[in-house]
XYZ file of C-alpha atoms in Angstrom:
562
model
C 20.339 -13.814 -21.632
C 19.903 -11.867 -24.338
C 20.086 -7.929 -23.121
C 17.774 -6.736 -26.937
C 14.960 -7.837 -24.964
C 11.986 -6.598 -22.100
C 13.424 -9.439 -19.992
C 15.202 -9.104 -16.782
C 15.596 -11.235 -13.630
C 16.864 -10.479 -10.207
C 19.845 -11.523 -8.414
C 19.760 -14.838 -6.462
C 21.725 -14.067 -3.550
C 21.205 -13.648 -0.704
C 18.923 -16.717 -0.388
C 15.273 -16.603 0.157
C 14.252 -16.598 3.736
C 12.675 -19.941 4.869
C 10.551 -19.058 7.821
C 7.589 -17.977 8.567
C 6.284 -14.624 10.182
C 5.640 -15.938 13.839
C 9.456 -17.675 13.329
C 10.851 -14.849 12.678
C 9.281 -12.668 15.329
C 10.645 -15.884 17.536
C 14.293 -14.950 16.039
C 14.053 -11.334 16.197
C 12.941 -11.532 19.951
C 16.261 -13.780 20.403
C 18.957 -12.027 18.561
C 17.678 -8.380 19.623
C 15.273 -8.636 22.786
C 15.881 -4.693 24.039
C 15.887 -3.504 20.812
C 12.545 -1.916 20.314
C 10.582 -3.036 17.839
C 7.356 -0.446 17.769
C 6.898 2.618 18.556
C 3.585 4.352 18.835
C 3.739 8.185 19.142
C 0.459 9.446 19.820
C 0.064 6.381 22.549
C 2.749 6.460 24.006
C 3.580 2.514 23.045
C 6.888 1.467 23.709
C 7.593 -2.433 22.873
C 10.975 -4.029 22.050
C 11.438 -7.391 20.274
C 11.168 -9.757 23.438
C 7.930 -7.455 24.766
C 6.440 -7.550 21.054
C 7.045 -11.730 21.011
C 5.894 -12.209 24.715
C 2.425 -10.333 23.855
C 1.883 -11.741 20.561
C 2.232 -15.167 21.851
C 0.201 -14.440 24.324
C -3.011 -13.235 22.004
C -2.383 -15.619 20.162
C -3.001 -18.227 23.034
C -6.273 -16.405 23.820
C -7.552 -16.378 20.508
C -7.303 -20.592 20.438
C -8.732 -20.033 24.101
C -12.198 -18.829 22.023
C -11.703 -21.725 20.146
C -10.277 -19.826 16.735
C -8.561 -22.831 15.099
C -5.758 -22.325 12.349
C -6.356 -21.588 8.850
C -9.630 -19.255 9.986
C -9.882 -15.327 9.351
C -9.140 -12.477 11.872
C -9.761 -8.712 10.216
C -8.380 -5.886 11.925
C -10.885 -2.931 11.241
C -8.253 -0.318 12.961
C -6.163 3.091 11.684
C -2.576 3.011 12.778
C -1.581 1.669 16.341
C 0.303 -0.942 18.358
C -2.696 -3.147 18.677
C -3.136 -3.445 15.111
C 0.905 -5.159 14.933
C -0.074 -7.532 18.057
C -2.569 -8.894 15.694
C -0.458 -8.833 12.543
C 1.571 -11.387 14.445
C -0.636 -13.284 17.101
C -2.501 -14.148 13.999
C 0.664 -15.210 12.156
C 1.911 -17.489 15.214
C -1.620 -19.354 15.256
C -1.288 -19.976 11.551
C -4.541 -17.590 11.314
C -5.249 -15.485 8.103
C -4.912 -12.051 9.092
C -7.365 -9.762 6.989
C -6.457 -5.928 6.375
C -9.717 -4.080 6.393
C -9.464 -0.843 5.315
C -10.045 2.210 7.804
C -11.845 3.968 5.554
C -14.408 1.205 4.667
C -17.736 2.092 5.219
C -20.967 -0.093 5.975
C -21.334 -1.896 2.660
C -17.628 -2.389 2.581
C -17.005 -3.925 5.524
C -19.809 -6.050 4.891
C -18.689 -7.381 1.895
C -15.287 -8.042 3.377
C -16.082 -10.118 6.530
C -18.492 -12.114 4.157
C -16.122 -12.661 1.607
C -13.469 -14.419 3.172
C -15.767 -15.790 6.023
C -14.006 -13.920 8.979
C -14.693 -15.399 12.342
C -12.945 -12.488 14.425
C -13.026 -8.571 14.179
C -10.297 -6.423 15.737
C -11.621 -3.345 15.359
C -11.111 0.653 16.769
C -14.479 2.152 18.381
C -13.998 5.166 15.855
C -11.350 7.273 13.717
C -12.071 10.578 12.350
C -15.456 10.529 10.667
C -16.125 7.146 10.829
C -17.656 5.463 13.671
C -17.144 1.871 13.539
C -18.518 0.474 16.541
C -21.576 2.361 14.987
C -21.561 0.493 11.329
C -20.773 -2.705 12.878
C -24.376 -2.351 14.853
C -25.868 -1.608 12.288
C -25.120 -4.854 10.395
C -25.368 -6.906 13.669
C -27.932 -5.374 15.796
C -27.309 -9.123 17.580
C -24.284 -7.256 19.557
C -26.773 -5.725 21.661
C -27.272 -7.772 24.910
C -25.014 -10.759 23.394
C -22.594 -11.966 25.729
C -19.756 -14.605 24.376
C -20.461 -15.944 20.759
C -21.963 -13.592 18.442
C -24.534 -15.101 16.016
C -25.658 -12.484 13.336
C -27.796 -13.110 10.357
C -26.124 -10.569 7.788
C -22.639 -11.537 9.622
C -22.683 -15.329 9.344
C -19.608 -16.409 10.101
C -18.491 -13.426 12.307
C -18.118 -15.274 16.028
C -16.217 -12.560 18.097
C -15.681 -8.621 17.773
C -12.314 -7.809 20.168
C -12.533 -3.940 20.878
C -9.224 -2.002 20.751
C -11.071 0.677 22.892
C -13.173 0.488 25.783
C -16.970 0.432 24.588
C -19.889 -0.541 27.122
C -21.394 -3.490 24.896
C -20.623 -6.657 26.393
C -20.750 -8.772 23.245
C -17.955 -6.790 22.579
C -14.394 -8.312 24.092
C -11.801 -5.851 25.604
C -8.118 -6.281 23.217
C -5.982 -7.068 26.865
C -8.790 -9.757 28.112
C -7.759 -11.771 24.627
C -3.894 -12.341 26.338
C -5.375 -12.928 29.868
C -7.907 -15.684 28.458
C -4.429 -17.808 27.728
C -4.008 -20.800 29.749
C -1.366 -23.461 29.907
C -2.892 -25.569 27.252
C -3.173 -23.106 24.899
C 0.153 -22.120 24.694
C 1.169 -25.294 24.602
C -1.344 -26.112 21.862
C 0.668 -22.564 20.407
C 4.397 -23.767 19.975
C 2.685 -27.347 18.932
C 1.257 -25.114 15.827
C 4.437 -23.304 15.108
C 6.587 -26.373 14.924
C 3.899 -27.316 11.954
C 3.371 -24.178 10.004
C 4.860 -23.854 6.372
C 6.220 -20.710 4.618
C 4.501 -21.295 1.620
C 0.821 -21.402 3.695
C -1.351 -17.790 3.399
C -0.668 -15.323 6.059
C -2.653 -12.713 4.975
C -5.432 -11.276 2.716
C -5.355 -7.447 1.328
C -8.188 -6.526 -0.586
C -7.182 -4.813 -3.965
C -8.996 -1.852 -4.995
C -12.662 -2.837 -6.435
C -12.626 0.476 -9.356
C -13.512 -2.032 -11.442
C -15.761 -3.754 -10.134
C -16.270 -5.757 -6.150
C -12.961 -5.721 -4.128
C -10.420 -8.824 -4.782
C -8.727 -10.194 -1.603
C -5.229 -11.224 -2.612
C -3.847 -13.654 -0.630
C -0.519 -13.892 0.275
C 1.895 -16.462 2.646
C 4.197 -15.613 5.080
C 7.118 -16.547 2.054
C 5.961 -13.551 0.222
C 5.553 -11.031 2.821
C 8.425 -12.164 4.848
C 11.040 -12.168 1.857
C 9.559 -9.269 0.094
C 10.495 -7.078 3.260
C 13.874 -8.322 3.452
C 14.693 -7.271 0.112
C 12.642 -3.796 0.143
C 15.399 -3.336 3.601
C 18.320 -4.532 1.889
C 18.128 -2.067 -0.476
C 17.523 0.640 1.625
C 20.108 -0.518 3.579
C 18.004 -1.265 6.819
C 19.772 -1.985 9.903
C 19.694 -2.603 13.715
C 19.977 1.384 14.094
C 17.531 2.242 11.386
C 14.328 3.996 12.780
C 11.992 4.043 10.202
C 9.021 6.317 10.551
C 5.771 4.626 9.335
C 3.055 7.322 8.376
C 1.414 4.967 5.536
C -1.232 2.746 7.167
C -0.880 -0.251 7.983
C -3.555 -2.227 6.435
C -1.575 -1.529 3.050
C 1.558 -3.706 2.066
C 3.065 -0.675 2.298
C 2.865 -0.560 6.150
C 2.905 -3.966 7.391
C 5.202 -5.375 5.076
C 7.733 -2.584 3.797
C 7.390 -1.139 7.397
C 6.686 -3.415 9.676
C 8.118 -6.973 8.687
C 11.313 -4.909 7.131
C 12.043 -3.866 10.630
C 11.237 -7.172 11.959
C 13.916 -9.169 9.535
C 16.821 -6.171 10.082
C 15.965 -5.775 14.004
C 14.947 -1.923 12.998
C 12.582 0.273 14.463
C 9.021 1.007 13.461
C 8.056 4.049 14.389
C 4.141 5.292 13.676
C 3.832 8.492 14.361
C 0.024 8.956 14.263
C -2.997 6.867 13.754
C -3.702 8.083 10.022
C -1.276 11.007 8.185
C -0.569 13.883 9.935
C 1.912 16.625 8.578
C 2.739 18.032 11.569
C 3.044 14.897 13.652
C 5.324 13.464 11.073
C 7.460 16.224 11.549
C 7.109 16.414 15.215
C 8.261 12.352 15.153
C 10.654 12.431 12.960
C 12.496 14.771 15.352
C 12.043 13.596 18.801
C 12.244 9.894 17.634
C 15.282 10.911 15.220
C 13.974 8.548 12.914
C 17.001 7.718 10.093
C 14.295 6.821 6.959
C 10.450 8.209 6.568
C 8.074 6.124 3.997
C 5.645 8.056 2.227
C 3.327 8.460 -1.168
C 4.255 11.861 -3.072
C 1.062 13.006 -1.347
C 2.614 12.807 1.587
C 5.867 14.442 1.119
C 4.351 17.511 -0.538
C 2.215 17.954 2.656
C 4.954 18.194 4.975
C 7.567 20.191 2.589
C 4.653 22.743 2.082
C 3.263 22.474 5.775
C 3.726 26.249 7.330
C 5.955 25.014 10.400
C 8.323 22.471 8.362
C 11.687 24.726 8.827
C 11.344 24.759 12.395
C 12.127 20.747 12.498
C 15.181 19.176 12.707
C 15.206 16.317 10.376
C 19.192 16.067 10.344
C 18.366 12.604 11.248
C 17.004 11.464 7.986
C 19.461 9.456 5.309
C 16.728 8.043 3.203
C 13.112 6.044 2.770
C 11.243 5.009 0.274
C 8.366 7.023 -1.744
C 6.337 4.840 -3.695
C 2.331 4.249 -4.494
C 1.934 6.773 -7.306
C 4.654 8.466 -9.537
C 7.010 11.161 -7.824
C 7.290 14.836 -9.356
C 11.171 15.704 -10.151
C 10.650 18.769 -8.551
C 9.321 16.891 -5.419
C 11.777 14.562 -5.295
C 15.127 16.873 -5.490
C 13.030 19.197 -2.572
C 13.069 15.519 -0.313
C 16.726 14.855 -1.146
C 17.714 18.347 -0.082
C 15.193 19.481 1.968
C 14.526 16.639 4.178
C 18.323 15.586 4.484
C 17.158 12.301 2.549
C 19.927 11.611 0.008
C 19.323 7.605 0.381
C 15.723 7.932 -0.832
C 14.350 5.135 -3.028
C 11.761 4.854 -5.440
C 9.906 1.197 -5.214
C 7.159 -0.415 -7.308
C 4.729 -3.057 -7.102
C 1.299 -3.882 -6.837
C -0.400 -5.867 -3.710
C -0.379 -9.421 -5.684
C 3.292 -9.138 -5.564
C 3.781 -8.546 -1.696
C 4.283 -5.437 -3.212
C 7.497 -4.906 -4.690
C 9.091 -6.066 -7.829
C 11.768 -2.934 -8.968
C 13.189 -0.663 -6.264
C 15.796 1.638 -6.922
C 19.479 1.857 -5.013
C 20.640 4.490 -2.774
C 23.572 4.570 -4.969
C 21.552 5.284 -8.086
C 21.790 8.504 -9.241
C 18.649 11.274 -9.082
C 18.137 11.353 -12.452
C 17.841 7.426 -11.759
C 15.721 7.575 -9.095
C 13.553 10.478 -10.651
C 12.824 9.024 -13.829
C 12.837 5.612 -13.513
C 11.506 2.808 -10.467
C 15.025 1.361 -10.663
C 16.018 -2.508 -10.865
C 14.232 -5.803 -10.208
C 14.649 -7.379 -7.055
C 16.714 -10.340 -6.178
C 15.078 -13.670 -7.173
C 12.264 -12.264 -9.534
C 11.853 -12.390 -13.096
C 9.795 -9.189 -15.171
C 9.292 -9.619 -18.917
C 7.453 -6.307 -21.059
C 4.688 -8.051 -24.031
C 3.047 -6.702 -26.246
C -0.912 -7.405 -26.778
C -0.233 -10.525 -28.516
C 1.771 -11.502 -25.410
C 5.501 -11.479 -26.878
C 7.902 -9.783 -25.599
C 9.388 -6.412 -26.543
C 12.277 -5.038 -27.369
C 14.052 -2.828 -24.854
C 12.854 0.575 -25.159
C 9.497 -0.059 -26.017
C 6.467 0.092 -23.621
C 4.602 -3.225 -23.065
C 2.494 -4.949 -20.700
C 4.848 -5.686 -16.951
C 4.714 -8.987 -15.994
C 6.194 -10.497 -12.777
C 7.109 -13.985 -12.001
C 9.231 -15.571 -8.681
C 8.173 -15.804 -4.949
C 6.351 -12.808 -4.195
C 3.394 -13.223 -6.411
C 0.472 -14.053 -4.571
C -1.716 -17.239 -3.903
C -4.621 -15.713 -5.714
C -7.700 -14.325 -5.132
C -9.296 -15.553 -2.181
C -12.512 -18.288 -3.429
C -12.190 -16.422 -7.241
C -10.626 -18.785 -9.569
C -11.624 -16.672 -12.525
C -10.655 -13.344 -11.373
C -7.431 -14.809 -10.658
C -7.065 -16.774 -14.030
C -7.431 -12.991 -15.415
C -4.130 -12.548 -14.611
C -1.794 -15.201 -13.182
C -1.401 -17.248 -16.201
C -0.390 -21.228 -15.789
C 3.015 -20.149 -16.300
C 2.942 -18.560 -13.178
C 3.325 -14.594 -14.523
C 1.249 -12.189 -13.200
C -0.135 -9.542 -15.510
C -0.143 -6.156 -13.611
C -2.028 -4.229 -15.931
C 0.933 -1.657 -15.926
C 2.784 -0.239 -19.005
C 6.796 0.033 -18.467
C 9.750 0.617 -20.194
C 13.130 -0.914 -19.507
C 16.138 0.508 -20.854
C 19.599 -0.900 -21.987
C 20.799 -1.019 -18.569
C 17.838 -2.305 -16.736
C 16.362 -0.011 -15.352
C 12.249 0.241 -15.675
C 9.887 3.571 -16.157
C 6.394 3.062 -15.566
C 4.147 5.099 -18.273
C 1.320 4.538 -17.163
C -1.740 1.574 -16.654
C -2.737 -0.237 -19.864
C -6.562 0.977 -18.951
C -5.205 4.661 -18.072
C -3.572 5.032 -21.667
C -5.448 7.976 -23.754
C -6.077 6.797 -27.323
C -6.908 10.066 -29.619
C -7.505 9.854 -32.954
C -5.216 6.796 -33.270
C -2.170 8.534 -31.001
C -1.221 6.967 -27.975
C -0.658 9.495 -25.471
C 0.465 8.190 -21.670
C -1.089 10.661 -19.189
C 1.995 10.246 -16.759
C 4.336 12.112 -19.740
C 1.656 15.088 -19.341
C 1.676 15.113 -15.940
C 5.210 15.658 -15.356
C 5.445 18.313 -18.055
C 3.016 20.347 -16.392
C 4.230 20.146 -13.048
C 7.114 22.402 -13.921
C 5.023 25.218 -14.241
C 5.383 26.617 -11.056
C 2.352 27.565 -10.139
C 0.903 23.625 -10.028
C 0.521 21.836 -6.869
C -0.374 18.641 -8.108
C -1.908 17.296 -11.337
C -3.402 14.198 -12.701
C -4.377 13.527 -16.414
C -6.926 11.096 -17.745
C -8.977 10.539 -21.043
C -12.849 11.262 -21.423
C -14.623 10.314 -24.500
C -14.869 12.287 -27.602
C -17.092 12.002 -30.594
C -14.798 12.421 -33.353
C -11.220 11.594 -31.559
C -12.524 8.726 -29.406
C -10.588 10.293 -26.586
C -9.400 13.381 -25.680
C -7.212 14.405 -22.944
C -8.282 16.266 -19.280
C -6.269 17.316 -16.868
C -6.921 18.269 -12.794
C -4.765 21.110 -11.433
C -4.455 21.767 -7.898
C -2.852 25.144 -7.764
C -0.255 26.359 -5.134
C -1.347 28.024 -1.982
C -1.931 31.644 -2.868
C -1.922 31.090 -6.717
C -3.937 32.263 -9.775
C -4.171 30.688 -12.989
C -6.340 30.120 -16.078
C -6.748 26.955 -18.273
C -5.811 29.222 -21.256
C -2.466 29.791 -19.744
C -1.526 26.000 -19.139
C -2.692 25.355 -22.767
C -0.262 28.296 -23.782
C 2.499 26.835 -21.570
C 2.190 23.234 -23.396
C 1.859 25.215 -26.681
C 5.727 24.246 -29.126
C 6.756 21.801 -25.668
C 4.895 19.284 -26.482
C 3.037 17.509 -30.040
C -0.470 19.152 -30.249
C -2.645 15.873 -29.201
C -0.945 16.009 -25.973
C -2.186 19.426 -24.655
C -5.083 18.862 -22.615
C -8.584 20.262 -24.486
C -9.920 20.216 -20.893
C -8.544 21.663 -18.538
C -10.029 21.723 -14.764
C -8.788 24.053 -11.389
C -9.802 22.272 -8.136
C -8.759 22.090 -4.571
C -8.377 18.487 -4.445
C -8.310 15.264 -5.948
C -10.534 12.096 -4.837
C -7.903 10.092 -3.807
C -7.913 6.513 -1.543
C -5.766 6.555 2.067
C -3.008 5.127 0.670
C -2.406 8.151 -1.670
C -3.507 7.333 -4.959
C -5.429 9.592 -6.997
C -8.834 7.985 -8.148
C -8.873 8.614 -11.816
C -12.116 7.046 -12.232
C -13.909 9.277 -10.145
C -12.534 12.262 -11.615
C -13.415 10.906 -15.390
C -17.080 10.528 -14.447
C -17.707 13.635 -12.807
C -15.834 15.004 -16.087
C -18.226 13.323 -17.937
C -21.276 14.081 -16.362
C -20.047 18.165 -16.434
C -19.348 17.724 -20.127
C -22.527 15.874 -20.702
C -20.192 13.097 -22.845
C -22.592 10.483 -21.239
C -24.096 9.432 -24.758
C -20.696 9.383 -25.822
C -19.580 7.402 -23.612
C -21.305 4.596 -23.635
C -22.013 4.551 -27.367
């Protein structure tokens, strides 16, 4: 292979995993029945791998009981809980299509997901935080009132049953437990008849990427991704039958089910969630009494419990390692995990959703500087080439498009040929839409997204650079960097600060602290103090948002869209 070029590909041992979920639930159960498999903090949930098989199965059985047949949708409308995993793998034993609906979704949302992949079932919480959702689903199907059994709902067409994780007093409405008792002898029967048929390569799952840009996407992605993906995210972390992994990230992302949940399932490890959505303090409080050994998190997250007012009176001596991922870690943030948090082993991973999600993840052996400034190595049996707009490859140490290819890129986009032609070409790459870097020895830096890159009067500027420069002025909490229009440059640079507790600052002085560190075009000409950033629940700051109300405060509007 020829080592000039932005072309790398993964190892290819061990082999690929040739099972599907519900078979490997069916193996876990077998080679580690009291280990436990969930744990649910704030419920009290205890489960081990023979309890989490025996209850899936029987779900499963109920939902062909209602007359759910395989290949047909089941969302799961639900924050964080033992419930939601049931369904993650009843659904994956009946060769169902288990849709993550996002917690956060709100009316319009959730109807365009049920409609858009034609769910017939909805798992769903009663309510979480400000959202009712018992509430928004009445409000779209006002038919649940006084139904009993089959639901038939004009803006809900192919909606047929709504199971209730919580008690709630409409009838149309059917109680999570009553699912497993519905089971009858036929059903499981008609159950393990199902498994013996299902394929690894058939879709297990559909994630909705987010819709910035326009409606929501659902990805769809088979058991073979999700499955294997999560092997190789644990083998690098070096996951284990005595790891105890504590799962804040929700589980609706790839982050949770599959770097969480199904990497505990293929290393008999424990998944541990320590609240229904991100906590702080009841990370911190789970970490301890659960002495969890690895803690996933966005930087977001991290920064929330190293700054939270109680944090030194934990003992997180338990912690080796984890993985941080979802948006680009601060050094400064990432040396305070190592040696605050007792998390040495701590990995960086990237990926994106249509790649089941990860594609480079760095080693616990790397060094920090490794870990800090790049997203490591590719992953075993993948392929990543760097191109250029004309789509030809660069040389290494040049930034170009990132571009993945092997078994954990996705299906495509559920009933959207187009929107998938966008960007899985007939070669079978898919074009992530990220700018990288990889260097002589293989390692990759993400600078930034190819729509995120700042053009200014001909000068590229990547807004990730920026970002970490100014985070090592100490008064900066967090920071994020995009480009609003300009008349005469085409672009110019802004830049968020979120200031540390108890700070004061001025634009003026950023400006001066940029001032001979960094060429001229770089330095932010706006520069805005706030208390937060618009972000979604999985951590990632929403640029978009920011740019627009930017624009809208600058009154650029007419140069914008001239």
């Amino acid at each position: 292979m020829n080592s000039d070029i932005s072309f790398v590909c993964g190892a290819d041992s061990p082999p690929l995993l040739e099972e599907t979920i519900g078979g490997a639930l069916e193996s876990a159960a077998r080679a580690w029945p009291e280990r436990e498999a969930i744990v649910a903090c704030d419920s009290g949930t205890r489960m081990t791998y023979a309890e989490l098989n025996a209850r899936a199965s029987e779900f499963a059985a109920g939902l062909l009981t209602l007359g759910m047949q395989p290949g047909e949708r089941i969302g799961v409308w639900s924050p964080n809980c033992a419930e939601w995993t049931i369904v993650q793998y009843a659904a994956a034993k009946a060769g169902m299509i288990l849709v993550n609906i996002n917690p956060a979704y709100r009316k319009h949302e959730l109807e365009f997901a049920l409609n858009s992949v034609d769910c017939t079932a909805l798992v769903t919480a009663s309510k979480f935080k400000s959202s009712n959702y018992l509430q928004m689903l009445c409000e779209l199907a006002p038919e649940l009132y006084g139904t009993s059994g089959s639901l038939t709902a004009e803006r809900l067409p192919f909606l047929r049953w709504v199971i209730g994780i919580d008690d709630s007093e409409l009838t149309a409405i059917i109680p999570f437990d009553a699912i497993a008792e519905y089971a009858r002898d036929s059903d499981r029967h008609a159950l393990r008849e199902i498994a013996s048929r299902l394929k690894p390569d058939l879709a297990a799952n559909i994630q909705f990427t987010s819709g910035t840009t326009g409606t929501p996407k659902g990805a769809t992605l088979t058991h073979r991704n999700l499955l294997n993906n999560a092997f190789f995210v644990g083998e690098a972390t070096r996951t284990g039958v005595s790891s105890r992994i504590c799962v804040p990230v929700p589980l609706y992302h790839c982050f949770g089910m599959g770097m969480g949940n199904l990497n505990c399932l293929t290393h008999g490890a424990t998944a541990v969630y320590p609240s229904r959505g991100f906590d702080a303090l009841a990370t911190l409080q789970c970490i301890e009494k659960e002495a969890c050994t690895a803690l996933y998190g966005v930087p977001t997250m991290f920064i929330a419990m190293l700054d939270h007012p109680h944090f030194s009176a934990f003992n997180l001596s338990s912690l080796r390692g984890g993985i941080m991922a979802g948006s680009p870690c601060p050094i400064a943030i990432m040396q305070r995990v190592v040696n605050e948090m007792h998390m040495p082993e701590v990995t960086i991973a990237y990926g994106m959703t249509e790649t089941s999600p990860v594609s480079f993840q760095s080693s616990v052996n790397d060094s920090l500087d490794q870990r800090v400034s790049t997203v490591g190595k590719i992953q075993p049996h993948l392929q990543v080439k760097l191109v250029d707009t004309d789509g030809k490859i660069v040389p290494r140490g040049v930034s170009g498009e990132l571009c993945t290819r092997g078994y954990s890129v996705m299906q495509g986009y559920w009933g959207d040929r187009t929107r998938t032609a966008e960007v899985l070409d007939n070669e079978g790459w898919m074009h992530t839409g990220d700018l990288g870097v990889i260097d002589a020895q293989g390692y990759c830096n993400i600078v930034g997204r190819i729509k995120d890159m700042v053009i200014r009067g001909g000068e590229n500027i990547y807004p990730r650079e920026v970002e970490e420069f100014l985070f090592k002025h100490g008064k900066v909490q967090s920071v994020a960097c995009f480009g609003v229009p300009d008349a005469r440059f085409g672009e110019e640079l802004c830049a968020w600060i979120q200031l540390r507790a108890g700070a004061a600052a001025t634009p003026d002085e950023f400006r001066q602290f940029c001032q001979g560190e960094i060429a001229h075009y770089k330095i932010p000409r706006y520069i805005e103090l706030v208390d937060e950033f618009p972000m979604t629940v999985t951590g990632k700051v929403q640029k978009f948002i920011m740019r627009g109300i930017m624009i809208e405060k600058l009154g650029l509007k007419i140069a914008a869209t001239a």
